[in-house]
C-alpha positions as protocol buffer text, in pm:
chain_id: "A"
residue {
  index: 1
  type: UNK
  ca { x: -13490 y: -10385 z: -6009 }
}
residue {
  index: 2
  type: UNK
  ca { x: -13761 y: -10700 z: -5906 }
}
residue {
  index: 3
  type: UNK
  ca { x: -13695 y: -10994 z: -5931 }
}
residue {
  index: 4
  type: UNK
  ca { x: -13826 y: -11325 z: -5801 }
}
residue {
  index: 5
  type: UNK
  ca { x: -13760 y: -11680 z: -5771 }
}
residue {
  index: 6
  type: UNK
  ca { x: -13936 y: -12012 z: -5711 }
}
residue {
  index: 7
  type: UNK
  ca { x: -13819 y: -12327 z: -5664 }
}
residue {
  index: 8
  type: UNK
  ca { x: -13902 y: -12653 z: -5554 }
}
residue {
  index: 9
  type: UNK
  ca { x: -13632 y: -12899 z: -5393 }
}
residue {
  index: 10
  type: UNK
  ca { x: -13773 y: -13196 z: -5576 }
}
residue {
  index: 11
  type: UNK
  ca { x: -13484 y: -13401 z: -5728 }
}
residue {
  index: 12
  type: UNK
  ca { x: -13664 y: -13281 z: -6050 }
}
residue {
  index: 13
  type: UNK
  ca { x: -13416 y: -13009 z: -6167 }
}
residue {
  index: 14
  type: UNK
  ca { x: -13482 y: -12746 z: -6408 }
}
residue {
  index: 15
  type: UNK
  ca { x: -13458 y: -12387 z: -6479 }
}
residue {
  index: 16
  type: UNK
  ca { x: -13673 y: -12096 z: -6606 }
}
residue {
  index: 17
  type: UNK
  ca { x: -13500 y: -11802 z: -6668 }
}
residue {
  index: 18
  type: UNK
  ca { x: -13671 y: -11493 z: -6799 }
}
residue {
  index: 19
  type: UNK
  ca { x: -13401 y: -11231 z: -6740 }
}
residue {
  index: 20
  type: UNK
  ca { x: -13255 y: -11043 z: -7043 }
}
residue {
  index: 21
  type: UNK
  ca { x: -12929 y: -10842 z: -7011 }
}
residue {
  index: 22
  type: UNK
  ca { x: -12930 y: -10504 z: -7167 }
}
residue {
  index: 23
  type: UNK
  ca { x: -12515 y: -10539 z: -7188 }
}
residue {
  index: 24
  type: UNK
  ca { x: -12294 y: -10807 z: -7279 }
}
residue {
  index: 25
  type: UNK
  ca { x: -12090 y: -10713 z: -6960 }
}
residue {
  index: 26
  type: UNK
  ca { x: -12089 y: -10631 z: -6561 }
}
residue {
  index: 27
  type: UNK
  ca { x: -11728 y: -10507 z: -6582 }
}
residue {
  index: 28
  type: UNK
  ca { x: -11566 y: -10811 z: -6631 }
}
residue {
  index: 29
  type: UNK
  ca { x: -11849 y: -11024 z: -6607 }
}
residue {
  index: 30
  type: UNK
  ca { x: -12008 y: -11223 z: -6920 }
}
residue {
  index: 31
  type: UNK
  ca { x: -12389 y: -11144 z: -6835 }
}
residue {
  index: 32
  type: UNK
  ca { x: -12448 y: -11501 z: -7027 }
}
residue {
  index: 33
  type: UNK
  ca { x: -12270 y: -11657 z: -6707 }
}
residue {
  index: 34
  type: UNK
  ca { x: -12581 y: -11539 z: -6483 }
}
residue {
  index: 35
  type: UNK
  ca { x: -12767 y: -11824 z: -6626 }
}
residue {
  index: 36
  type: UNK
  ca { x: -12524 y: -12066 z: -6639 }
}
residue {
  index: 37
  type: UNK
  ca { x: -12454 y: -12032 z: -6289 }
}
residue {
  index: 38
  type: UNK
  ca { x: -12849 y: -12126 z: -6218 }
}
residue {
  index: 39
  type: UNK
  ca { x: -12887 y: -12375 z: -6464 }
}
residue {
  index: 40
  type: UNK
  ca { x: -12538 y: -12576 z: -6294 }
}
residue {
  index: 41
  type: UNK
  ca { x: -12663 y: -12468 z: -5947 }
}
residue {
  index: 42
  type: UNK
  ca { x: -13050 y: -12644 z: -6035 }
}
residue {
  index: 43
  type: UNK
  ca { x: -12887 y: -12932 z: -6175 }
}
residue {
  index: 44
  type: UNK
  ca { x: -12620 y: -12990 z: -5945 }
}
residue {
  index: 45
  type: UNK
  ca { x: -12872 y: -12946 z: -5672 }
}
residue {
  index: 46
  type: UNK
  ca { x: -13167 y: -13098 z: -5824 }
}
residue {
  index: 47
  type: UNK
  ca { x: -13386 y: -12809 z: -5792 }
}
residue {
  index: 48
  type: UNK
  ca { x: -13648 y: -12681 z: -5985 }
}
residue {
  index: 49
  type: UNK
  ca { x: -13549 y: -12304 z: -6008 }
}
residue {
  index: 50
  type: UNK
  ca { x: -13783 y: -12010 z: -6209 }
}
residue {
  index: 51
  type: UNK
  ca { x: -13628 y: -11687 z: -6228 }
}
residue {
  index: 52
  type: UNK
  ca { x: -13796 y: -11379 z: -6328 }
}
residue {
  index: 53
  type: UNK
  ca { x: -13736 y: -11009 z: -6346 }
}
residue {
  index: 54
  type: UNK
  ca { x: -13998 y: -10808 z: -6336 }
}
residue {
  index: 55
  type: UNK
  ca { x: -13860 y: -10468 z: -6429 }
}
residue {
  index: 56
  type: UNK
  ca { x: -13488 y: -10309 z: -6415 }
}
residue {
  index: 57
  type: UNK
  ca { x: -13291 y: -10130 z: -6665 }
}
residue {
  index: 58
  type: UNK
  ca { x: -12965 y: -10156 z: -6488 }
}
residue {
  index: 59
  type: UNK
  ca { x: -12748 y: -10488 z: -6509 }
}
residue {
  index: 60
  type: UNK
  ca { x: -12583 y: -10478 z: -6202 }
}
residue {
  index: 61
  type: UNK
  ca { x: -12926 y: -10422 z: -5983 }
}
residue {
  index: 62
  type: UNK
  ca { x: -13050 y: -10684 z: -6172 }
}
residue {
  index: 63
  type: UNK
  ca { x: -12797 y: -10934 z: -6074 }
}
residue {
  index: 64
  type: UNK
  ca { x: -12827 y: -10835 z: -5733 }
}
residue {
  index: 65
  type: UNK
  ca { x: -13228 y: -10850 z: -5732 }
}
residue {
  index: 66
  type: UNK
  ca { x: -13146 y: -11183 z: -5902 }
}
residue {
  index: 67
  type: UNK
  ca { x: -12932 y: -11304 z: -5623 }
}
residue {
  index: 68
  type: UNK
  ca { x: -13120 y: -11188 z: -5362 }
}
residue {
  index: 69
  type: UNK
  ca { x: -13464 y: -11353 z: -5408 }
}
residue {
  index: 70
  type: UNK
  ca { x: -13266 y: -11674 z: -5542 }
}
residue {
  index: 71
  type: UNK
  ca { x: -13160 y: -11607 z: -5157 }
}
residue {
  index: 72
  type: UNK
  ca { x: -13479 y: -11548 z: -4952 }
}
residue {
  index: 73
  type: UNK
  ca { x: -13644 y: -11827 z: -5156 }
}
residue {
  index: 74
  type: UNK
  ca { x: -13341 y: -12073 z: -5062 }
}
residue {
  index: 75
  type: UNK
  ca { x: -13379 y: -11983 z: -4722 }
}
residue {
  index: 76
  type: UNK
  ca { x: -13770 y: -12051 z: -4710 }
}
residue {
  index: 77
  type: UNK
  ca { x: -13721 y: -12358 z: -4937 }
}
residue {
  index: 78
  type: UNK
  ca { x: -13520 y: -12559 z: -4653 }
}
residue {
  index: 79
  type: UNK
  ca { x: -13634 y: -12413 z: -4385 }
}
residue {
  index: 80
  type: UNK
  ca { x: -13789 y: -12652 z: -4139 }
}
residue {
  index: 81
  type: UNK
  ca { x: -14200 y: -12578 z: -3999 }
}
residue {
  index: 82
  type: UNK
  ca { x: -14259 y: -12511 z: -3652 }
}
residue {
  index: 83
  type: UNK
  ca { x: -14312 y: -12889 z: -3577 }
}
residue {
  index: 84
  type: UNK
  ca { x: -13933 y: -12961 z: -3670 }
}
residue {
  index: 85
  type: UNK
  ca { x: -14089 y: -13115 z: -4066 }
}
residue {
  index: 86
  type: UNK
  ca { x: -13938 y: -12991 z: -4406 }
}
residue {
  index: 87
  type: UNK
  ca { x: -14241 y: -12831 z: -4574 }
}
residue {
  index: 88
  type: UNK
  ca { x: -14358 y: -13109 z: -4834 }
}
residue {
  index: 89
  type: UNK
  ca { x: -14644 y: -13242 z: -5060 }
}
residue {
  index: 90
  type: UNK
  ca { x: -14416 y: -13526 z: -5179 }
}
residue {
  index: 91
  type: UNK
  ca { x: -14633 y: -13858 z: -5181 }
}
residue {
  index: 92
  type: UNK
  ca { x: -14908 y: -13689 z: -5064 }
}
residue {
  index: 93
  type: UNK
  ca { x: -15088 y: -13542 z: -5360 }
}
């Protein structure tokens, strides 16, 4: 599975998520959940999030891929540049 994720810690929350489940359950999990945990986690947060999968045809590696770039694109997101600044166009475009 391929997924990816975007987001933009903006105070501007809001999801886009173009995943669809093939099953109405990862063992005991509601797939409908997946999204709900993003949209709370955006809001919450105030983060624009965009979720997408790109291909998969198995739920549970698509959780994971879903997890995972949610993940590395976290990590990126508030991770400070080499001069010590949060990476930012706020107020200057």
């Amino acid at each position: 599975s391929l997924a990816t994720c975007n987001l933009d810690i903006s105070n501007r929350p809001y999801l886009v998520f173009n995943v669809d489940f093939k099953t109405p359950m990862i063992g005991d999990l509601d797939t409908q959940m997946f999204k709900e945990f993003f949209y709370a986690f955006a809001m919450n947060a105030g983060i624009t999030l965009h979720l997408n999968l790109i291909y998969g045809s198995n739920d549970h590696h698509i959780a994971e891929a879903l997890f995972k770039a949610f993940g590395h694109a976290l990590k990126q997101g508030v991770a400070k540049s080499e001069s010590g600044e949060v990476l930012s166009t706020k107020g200057s475009l």
